[in-house]
Coordinates of C-alpha atoms in Angstrom, one line a residue:
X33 CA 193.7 26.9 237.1
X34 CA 191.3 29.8 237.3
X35 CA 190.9 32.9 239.4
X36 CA 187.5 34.3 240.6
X37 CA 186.7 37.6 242.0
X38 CA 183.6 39.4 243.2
X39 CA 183.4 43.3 242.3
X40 CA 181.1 44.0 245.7
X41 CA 180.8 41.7 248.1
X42 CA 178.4 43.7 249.8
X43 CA 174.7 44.3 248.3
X44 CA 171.3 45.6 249.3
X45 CA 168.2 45.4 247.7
X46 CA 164.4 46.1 248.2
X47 CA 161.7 43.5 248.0
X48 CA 160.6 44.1 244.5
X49 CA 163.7 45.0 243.0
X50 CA 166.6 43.4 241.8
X51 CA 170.0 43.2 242.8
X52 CA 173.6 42.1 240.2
X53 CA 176.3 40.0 241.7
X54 CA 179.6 40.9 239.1
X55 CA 181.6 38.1 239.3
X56 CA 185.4 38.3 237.3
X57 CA 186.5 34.7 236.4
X58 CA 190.3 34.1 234.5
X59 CA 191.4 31.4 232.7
X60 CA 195.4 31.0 234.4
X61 CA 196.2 27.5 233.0
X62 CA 197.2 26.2 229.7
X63 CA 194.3 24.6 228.6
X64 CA 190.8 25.9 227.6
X65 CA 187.8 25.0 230.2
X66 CA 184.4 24.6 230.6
X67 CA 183.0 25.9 233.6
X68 CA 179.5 26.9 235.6
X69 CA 178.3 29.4 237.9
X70 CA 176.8 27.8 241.3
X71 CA 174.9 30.3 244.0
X72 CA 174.7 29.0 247.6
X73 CA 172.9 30.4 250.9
X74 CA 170.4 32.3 248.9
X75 CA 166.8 30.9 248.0
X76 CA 166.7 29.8 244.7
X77 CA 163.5 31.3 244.0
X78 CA 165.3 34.8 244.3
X79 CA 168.3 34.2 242.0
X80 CA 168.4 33.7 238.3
X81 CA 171.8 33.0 236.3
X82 CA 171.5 34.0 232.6
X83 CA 174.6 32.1 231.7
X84 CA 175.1 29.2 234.2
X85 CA 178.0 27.7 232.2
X86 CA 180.7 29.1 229.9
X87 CA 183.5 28.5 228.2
X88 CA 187.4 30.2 228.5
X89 CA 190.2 30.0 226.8
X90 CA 194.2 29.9 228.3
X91 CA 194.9 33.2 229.6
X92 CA 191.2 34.4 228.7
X93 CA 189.2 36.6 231.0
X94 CA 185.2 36.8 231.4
X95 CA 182.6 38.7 233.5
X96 CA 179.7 37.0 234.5
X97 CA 176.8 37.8 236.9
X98 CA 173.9 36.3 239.2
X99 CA 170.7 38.2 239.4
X100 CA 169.2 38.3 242.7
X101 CA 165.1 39.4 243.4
X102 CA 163.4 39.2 246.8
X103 CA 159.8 39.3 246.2
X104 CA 158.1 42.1 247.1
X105 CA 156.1 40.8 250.5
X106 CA 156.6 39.8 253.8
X107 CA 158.0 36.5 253.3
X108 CA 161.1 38.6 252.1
X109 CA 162.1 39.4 255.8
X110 CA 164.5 42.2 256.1
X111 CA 168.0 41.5 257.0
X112 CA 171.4 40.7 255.9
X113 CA 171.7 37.0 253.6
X114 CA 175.2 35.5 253.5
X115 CA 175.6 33.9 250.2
X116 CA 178.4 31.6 248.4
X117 CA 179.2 32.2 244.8
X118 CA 180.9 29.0 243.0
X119 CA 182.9 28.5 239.6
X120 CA 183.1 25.0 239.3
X121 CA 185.6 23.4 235.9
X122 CA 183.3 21.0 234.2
X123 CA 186.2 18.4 233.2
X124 CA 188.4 18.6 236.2
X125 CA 186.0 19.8 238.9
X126 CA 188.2 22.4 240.6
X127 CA 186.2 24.5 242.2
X128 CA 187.0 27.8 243.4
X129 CA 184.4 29.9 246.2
X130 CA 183.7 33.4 246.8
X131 CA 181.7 34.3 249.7
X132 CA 179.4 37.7 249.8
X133 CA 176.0 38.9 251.3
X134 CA 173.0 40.5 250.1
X135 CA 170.8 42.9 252.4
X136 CA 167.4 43.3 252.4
X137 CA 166.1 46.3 253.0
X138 CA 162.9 47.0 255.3
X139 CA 159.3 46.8 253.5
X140 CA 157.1 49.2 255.1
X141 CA 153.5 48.7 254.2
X142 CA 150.3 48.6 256.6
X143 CA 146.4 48.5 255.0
X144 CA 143.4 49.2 256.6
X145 CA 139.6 48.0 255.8
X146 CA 135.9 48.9 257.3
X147 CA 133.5 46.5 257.4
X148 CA 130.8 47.5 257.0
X149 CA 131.3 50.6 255.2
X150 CA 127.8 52.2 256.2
X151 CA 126.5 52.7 259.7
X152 CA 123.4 53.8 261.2
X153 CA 122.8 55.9 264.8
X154 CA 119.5 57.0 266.2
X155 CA 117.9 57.6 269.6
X156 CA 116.8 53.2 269.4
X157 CA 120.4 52.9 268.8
X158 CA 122.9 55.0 269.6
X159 CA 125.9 53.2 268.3
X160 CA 126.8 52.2 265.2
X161 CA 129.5 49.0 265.3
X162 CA 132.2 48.3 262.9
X163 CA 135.4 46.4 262.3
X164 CA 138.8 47.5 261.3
X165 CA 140.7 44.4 259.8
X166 CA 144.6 46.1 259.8
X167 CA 147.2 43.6 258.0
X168 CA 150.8 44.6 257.5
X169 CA 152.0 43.7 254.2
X170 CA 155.6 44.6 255.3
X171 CA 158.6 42.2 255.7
X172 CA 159.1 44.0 259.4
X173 CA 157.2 43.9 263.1
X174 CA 155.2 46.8 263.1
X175 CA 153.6 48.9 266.1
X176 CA 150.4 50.9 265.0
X177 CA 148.3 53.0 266.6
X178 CA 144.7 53.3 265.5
X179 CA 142.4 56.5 264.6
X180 CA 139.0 57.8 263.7
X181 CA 137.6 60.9 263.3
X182 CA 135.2 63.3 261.0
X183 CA 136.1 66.2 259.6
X184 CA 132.6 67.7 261.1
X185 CA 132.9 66.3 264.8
X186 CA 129.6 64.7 264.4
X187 CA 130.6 61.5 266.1
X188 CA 133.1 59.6 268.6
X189 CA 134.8 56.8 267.9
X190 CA 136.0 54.0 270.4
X191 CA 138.4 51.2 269.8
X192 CA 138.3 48.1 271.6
X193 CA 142.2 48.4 271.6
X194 CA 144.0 51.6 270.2
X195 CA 147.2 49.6 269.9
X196 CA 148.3 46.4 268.0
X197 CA 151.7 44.5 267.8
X198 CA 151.5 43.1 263.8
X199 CA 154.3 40.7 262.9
X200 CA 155.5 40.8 259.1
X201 CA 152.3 39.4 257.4
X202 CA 150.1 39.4 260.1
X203 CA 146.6 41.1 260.6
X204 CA 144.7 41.6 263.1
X205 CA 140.6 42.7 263.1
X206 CA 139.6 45.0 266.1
X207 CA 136.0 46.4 266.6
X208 CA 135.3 49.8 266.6
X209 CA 132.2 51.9 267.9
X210 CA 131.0 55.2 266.6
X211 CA 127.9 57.5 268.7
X212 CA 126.8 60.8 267.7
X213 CA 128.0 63.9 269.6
X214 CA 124.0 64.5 269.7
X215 CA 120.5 62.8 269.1
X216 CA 117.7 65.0 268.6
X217 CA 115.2 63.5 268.7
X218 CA 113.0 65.7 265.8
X219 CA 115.3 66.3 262.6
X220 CA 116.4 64.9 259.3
X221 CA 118.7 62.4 258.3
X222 CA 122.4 63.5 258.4
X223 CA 125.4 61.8 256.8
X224 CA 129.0 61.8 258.0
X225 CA 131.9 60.5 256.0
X226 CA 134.3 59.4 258.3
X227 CA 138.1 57.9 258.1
X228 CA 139.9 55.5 259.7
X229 CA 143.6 54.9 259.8
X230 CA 146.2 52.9 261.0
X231 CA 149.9 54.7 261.6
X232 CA 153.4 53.0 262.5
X233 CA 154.3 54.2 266.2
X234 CA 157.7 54.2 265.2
X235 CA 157.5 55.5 261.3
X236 CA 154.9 57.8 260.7
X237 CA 155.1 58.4 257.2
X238 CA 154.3 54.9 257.3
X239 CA 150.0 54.4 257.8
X240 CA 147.0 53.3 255.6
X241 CA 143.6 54.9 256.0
X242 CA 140.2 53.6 254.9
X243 CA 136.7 55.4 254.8
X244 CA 133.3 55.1 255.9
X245 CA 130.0 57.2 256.5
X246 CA 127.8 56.9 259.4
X247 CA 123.7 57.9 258.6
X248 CA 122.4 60.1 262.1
X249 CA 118.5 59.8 262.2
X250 CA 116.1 61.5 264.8
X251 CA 113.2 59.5 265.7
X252 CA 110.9 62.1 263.7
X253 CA 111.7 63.6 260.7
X254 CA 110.1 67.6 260.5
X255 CA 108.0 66.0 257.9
X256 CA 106.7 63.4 259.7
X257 CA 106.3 65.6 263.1
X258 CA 103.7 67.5 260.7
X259 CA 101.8 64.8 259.7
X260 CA 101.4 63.0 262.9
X261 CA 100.4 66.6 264.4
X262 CA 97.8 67.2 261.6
X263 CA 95.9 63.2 262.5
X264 CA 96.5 63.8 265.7
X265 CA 94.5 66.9 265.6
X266 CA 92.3 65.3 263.1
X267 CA 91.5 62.9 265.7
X268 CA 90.9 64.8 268.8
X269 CA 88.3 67.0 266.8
X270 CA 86.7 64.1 266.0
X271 CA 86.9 62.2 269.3
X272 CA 85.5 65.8 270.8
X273 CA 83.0 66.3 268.6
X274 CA 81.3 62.5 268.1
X275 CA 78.8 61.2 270.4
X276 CA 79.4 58.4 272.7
X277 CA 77.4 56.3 274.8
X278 CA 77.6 56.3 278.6
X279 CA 80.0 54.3 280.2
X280 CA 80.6 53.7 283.7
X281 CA 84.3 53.5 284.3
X282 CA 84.5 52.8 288.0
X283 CA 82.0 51.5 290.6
X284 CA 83.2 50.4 293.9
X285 CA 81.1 49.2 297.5
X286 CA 83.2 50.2 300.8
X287 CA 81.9 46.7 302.1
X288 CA 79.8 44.2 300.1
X289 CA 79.3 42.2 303.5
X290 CA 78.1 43.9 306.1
X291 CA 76.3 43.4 309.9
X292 CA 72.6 44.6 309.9
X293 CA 72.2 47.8 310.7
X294 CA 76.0 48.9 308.9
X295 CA 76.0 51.3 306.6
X296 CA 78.1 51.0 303.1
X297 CA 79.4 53.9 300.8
X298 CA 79.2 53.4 297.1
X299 CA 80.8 55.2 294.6
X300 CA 81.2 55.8 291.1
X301 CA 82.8 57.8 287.9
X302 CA 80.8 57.6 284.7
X303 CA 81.7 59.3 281.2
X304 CA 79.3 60.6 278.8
X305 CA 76.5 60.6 281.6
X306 CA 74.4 63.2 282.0
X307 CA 72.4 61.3 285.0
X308 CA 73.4 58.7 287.3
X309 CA 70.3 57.0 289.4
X310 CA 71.0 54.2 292.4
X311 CA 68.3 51.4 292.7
X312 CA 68.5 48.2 295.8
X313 CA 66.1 45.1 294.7
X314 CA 64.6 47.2 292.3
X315 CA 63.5 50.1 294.0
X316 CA 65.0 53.4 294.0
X317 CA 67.9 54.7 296.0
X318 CA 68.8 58.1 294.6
X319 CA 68.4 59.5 291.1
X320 CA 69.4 62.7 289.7
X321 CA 73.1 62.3 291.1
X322 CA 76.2 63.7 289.0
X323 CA 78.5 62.0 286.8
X324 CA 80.9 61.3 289.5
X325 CA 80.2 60.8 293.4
X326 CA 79.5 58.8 296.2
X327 CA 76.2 58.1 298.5
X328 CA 76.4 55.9 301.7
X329 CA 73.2 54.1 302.7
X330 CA 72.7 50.8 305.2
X331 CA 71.3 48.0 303.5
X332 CA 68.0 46.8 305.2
X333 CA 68.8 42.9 303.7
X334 CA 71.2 41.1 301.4
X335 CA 70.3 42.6 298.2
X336 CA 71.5 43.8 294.7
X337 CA 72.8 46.8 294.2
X338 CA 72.5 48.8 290.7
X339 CA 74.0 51.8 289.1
X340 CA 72.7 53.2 286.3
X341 CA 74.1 56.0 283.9
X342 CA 71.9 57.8 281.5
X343 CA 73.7 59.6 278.7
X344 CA 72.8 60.7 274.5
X345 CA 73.6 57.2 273.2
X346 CA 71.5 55.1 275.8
X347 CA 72.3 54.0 279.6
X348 CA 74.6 51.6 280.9
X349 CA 74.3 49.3 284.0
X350 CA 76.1 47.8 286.3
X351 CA 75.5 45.9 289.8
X352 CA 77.1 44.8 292.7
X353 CA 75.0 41.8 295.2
X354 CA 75.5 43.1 299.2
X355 CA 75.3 40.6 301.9
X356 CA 73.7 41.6 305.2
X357 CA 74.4 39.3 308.0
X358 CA 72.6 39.3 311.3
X359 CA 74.4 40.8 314.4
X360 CA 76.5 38.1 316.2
X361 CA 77.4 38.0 319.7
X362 CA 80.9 38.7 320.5
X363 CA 82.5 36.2 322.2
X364 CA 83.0 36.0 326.0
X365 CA 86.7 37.5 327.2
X366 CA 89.2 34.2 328.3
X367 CA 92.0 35.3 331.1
X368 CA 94.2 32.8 330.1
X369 CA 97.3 33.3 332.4
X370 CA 97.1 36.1 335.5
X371 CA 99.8 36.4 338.0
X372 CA 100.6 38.8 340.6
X373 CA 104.0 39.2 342.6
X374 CA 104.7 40.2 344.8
X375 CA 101.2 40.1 347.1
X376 CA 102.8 41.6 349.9
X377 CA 104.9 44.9 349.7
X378 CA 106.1 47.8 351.2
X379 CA 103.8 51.2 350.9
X380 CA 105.3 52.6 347.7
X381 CA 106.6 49.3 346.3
X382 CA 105.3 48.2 342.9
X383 CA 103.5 45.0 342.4
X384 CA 103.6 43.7 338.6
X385 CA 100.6 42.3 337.2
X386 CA 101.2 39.1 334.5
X387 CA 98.5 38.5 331.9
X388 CA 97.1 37.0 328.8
X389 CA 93.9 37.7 327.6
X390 CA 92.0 37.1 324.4
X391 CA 88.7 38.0 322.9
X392 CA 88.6 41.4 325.1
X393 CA 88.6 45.2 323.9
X394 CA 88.9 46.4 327.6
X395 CA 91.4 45.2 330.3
X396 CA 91.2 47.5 334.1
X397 CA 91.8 47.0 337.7
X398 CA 89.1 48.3 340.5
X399 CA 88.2 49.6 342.3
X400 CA 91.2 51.8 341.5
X401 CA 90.2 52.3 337.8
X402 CA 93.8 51.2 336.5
X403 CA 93.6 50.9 333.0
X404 CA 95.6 47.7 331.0
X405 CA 96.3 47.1 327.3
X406 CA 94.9 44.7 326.0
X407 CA 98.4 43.5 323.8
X408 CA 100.4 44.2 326.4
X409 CA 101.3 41.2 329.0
X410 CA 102.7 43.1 332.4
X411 CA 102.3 46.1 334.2
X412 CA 104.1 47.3 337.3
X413 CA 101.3 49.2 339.8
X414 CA 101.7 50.7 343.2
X415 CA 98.8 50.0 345.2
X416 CA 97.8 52.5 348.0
X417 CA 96.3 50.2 350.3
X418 CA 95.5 46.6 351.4
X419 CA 92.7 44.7 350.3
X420 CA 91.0 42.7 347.6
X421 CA 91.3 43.8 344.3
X422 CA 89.5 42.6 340.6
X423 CA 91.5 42.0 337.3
X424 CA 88.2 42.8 334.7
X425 CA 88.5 42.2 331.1
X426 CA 85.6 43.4 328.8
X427 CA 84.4 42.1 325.5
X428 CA 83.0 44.2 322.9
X429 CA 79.3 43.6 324.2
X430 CA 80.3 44.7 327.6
X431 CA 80.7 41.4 328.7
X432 CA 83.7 40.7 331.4
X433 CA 85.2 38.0 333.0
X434 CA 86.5 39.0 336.7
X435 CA 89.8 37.9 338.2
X436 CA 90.1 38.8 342.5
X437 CA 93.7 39.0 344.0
X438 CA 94.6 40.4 347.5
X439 CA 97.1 42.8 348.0
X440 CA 98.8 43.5 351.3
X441 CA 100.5 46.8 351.8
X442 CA 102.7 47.3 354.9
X443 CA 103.3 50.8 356.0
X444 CA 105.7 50.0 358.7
X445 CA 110.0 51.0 359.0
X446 CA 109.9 47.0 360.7
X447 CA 111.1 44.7 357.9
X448 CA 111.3 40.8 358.3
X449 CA 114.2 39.8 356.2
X450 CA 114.5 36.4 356.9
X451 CA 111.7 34.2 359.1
X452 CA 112.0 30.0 358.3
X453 CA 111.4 26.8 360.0
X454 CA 114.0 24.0 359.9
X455 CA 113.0 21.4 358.7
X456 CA 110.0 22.5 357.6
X457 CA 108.5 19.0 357.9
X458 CA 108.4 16.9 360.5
X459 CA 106.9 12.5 361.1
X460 CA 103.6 11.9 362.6
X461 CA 104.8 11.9 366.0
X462 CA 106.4 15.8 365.7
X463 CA 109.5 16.8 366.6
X464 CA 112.1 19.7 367.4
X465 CA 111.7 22.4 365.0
X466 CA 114.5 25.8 364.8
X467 CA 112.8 29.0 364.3
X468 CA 115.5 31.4 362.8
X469 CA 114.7 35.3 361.8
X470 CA 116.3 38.5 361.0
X471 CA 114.7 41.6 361.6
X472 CA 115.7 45.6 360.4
X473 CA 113.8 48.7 362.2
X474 CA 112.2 47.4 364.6
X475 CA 111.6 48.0 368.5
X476 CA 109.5 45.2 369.8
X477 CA 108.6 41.4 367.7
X478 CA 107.1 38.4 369.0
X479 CA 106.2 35.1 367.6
X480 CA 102.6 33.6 368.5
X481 CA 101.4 30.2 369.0
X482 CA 102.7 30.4 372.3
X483 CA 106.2 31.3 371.6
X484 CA 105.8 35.4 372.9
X485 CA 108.7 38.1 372.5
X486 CA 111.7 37.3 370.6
X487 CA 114.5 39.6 369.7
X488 CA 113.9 42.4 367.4
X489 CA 117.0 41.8 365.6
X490 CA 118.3 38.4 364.9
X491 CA 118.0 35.2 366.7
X492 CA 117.1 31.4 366.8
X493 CA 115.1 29.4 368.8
X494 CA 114.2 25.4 369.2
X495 CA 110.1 24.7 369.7
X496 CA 108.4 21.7 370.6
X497 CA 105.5 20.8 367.0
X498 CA 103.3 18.0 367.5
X499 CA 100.8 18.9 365.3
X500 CA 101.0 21.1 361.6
X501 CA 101.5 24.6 363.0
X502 CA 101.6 27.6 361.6
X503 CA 104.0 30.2 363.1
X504 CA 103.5 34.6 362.7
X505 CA 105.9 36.4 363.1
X506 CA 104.6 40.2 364.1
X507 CA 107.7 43.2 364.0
X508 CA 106.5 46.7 365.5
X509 CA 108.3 49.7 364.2
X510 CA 109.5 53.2 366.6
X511 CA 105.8 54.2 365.9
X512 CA 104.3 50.7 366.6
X513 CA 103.0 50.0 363.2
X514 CA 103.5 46.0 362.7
X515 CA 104.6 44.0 360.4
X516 CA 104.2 39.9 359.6
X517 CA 105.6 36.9 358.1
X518 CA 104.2 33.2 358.2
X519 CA 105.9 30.6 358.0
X520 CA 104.1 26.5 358.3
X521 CA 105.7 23.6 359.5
X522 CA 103.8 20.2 358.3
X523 CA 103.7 17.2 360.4
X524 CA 103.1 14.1 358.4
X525 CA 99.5 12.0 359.4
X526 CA 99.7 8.1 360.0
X527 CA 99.3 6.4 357.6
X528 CA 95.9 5.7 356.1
X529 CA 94.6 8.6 357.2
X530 CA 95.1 10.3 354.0
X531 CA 95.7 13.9 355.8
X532 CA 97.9 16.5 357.5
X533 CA 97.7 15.9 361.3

């Protein structure tokens, strides 16, 4: 029989360090035993037994113990281990249990890294990238907020994320962009050591911090400025003061095909001239003309024309061929459509004029000189009077083409609103036809071809047509003033005869 006892049943321990399980084991029996020491729940790679097996005597007492050590990383999670503790007799197997639990302590430990360590800003590029690779070595979830800074404010610093969630052993890499508070675009190289860090959100004694420098160039060093200023100067003296030959930098003809008798303007820039002379086939235009100009001149036949600039170093030359072409004669005006409606219309009622016409500069109306645009295709006009009237369209030779329309203007109050013949056709033996009419304003009306007076008002009336007849009807106003309306019945010829009878 034995008895076994645990002096604390209750331990903690960091990752790293090391932890004693005191264990009391008696001997109650009468008999002297062998026994061992057994550890379950715990992993065996943290425990270590420096005697596993003993022996006691009757009555005897002993005090043995189990060394426990959690490694010191993440894979030691924090928390609270339950464990068993065993003392097992070797020749009788009794076995007697104790049952304890170790607690391990939270392992708080971020790092930080920069990669690279050395970046490089100037007005071609005005950010210098980096990466942050944060891990936490800790055996606990850890929220950390990222930073970045100098201690001389000559940059800013951008995270792609400010904030990562690490698990125990996990890392995470997250880019990072620095610019310069200011470029100049003139000075010297300047360096700026920089940090970054990484701090718990929830601990912050608990951060890790990690340095880099950042090189700010302008895109002229003092130095250099100088030097460039001194060629520079160098080379304007020089360009001022060396001689160079003539050089005609621009040369340009107005028209290089032109109608006899057109005139064309030429001009021209030249450097380094100190005479400019013209010549056509050969013969001289104009000489003694300045460096830069123009002269305009009409071409008496297709021809080449030359420019030539006289300077120190020699002339240059350069030409241009001109084509004259003979005068053609401009086409004759077409009307192609002309339409007027209406023909008949009250004094002081517009009459609009339809009309396409191509190949003319001139478009009027006489003999009342009405002017027409040419790109237009209508035009409402008020004529004054009744008569004949000519549409004239007028090429650019002062050709025309001549269009006549009549145009009937009634000044009479008498209107005829309605005058038709029903049917208006009739066989070749005739028939009954119905004259019907409506008339406003007037005093007296008649209808000729034998029919006489009819009311001025409204009215109807059947007439005898044998042959194709055509019927006027004449309104008089208060004052007398007429006026008409037409109106034709057809009667059919026999056949074969091919006409209207």
């Amino acid at each position: 029989m034995i008895t076994v006892t645990l002096e604390q049943e209750e331990l903690a321990v960091e990752p790293g360090g090391t932890v004693k399980i005191q264990v009391v084991v008696a001997n109650t029996g009468d008999a002297a035993g062998r026994y061992a020491l057994e550890v379950e729940g715990l992993d065996l790679e943290w425990c270590a037994i420096p005697v596993p097996a003993f022996t006691l005597q009757p009555g005897e007492e002993t005090r043995e113990r189990v060394l426990v050590k959690p490694p010191r990383s993440s894979e030691s999670r924090a928390g609270v281990y339950p464990f068993v503790l065993s003392v097992k007799s070797l020749e009788s197997g009794e076995k007697v249990s104790r049952q304890g639990s170790v607690t391990v302590k939270p392992l708080n430990l971020l790092t930080i890294e920069l990669a690279p360590k050395r970046g490089d800003i100037s007005p071609f590029s005005r950010s210098a990238q980096f990466r942050t690779i944060v891990a936490n070595l800790g055996n606990t979830e850890q929220h950390v907020q990222l930073f970045a800074s100098d201690p001389e404010d000559g940059c800013t610093y951008q995270y792609d994320e400010e904030r990562k969630t690490l698990p125990a052993g996990g890392q995470a890499e997250v880019g990072l962009a620095a610019m310069a508070t200011s470029l100049p675009i003139i000075s010297s190289p300047r360096l700026y050591g920089f940090s970054v860090s990484a701090r718990s959100v929830e601990n912050s004694h608990v951060s890790a911090t990690a340095q880099g420098q950042i090189e700010r160039k302008g895109m002229l060093s003092p130095s250099v400025l100088i030097s460039l200023v001194v060629i520079a100067v160098l080379v304007l003296v020089g360009w001022y003061v060396w001689p160079r030959p003539s050089q005609i930098t621009r040369f340009t003809v107005d028209s290089e095909t032109v109608t006899e008798g057109e005139e064309v303007t030429v001009t021209w820039t030249a450097n380094n001239a100190a005479m400019i002379q013209l010549e056509y086939d050969g013969k001289v235009l104009e000489s003694n003309l300045k460096p830069s100009g123009s002269f305009t001149f009409a071409p008496p036949k297709t021809g080449k024309l030359e420019i030539v600039a006289e300077g120190k170093m020699g002339q240059s030359r350069l030409d241009k061929t001109i084509t004259v072409n003979s005068p053609q004669e401009a086409p004759m005006p077409e009307i192609k459509e002309f339409t007027v409606n209406p023909k008949r219309v009250k004094k002081g009622q517009p009459t609009t004029i339809t009309y396409a016409v191509e190949k003319a500069v001139r478009i009027f109306i006489t003999p009342l000189d009405i002017q027409l645009e040419p790109f237009l295709h209508s035009k409402d006009i008020v004529f004054p009077r009744s008569g004949k009237y000519d549409f004239v369209a007028v090429n650019s030779d002062n050709k025309t083409v001549t269009k006549s329309f009549m145009i009937q203007v009634d000044d009479s109050d008498a209107e005829i609103a309605k005058f038709a013949a029903d049917p208006p056709t009739l066989p070749t033996d005739g028939g009954k036809v119905t004259l019907s009419w409506e008339i406003r304003g007037a005093t007296q009306a008649s209808i000729d071809s034998d029919v006489g007076s009819i009311s001025p008002e409204s009215g109807s009336m059947e007439v005898d047509v044998t042959k194709t007849t055509t019927f006027t009807l004449t309104a008089l106003d208060s004052q007398g003033r007429p006026t008409t309306k037409l109106v034709r019945v057809v009667v059919a010829s026999p056949a074969g005869d091919g006409g209207i009878k």
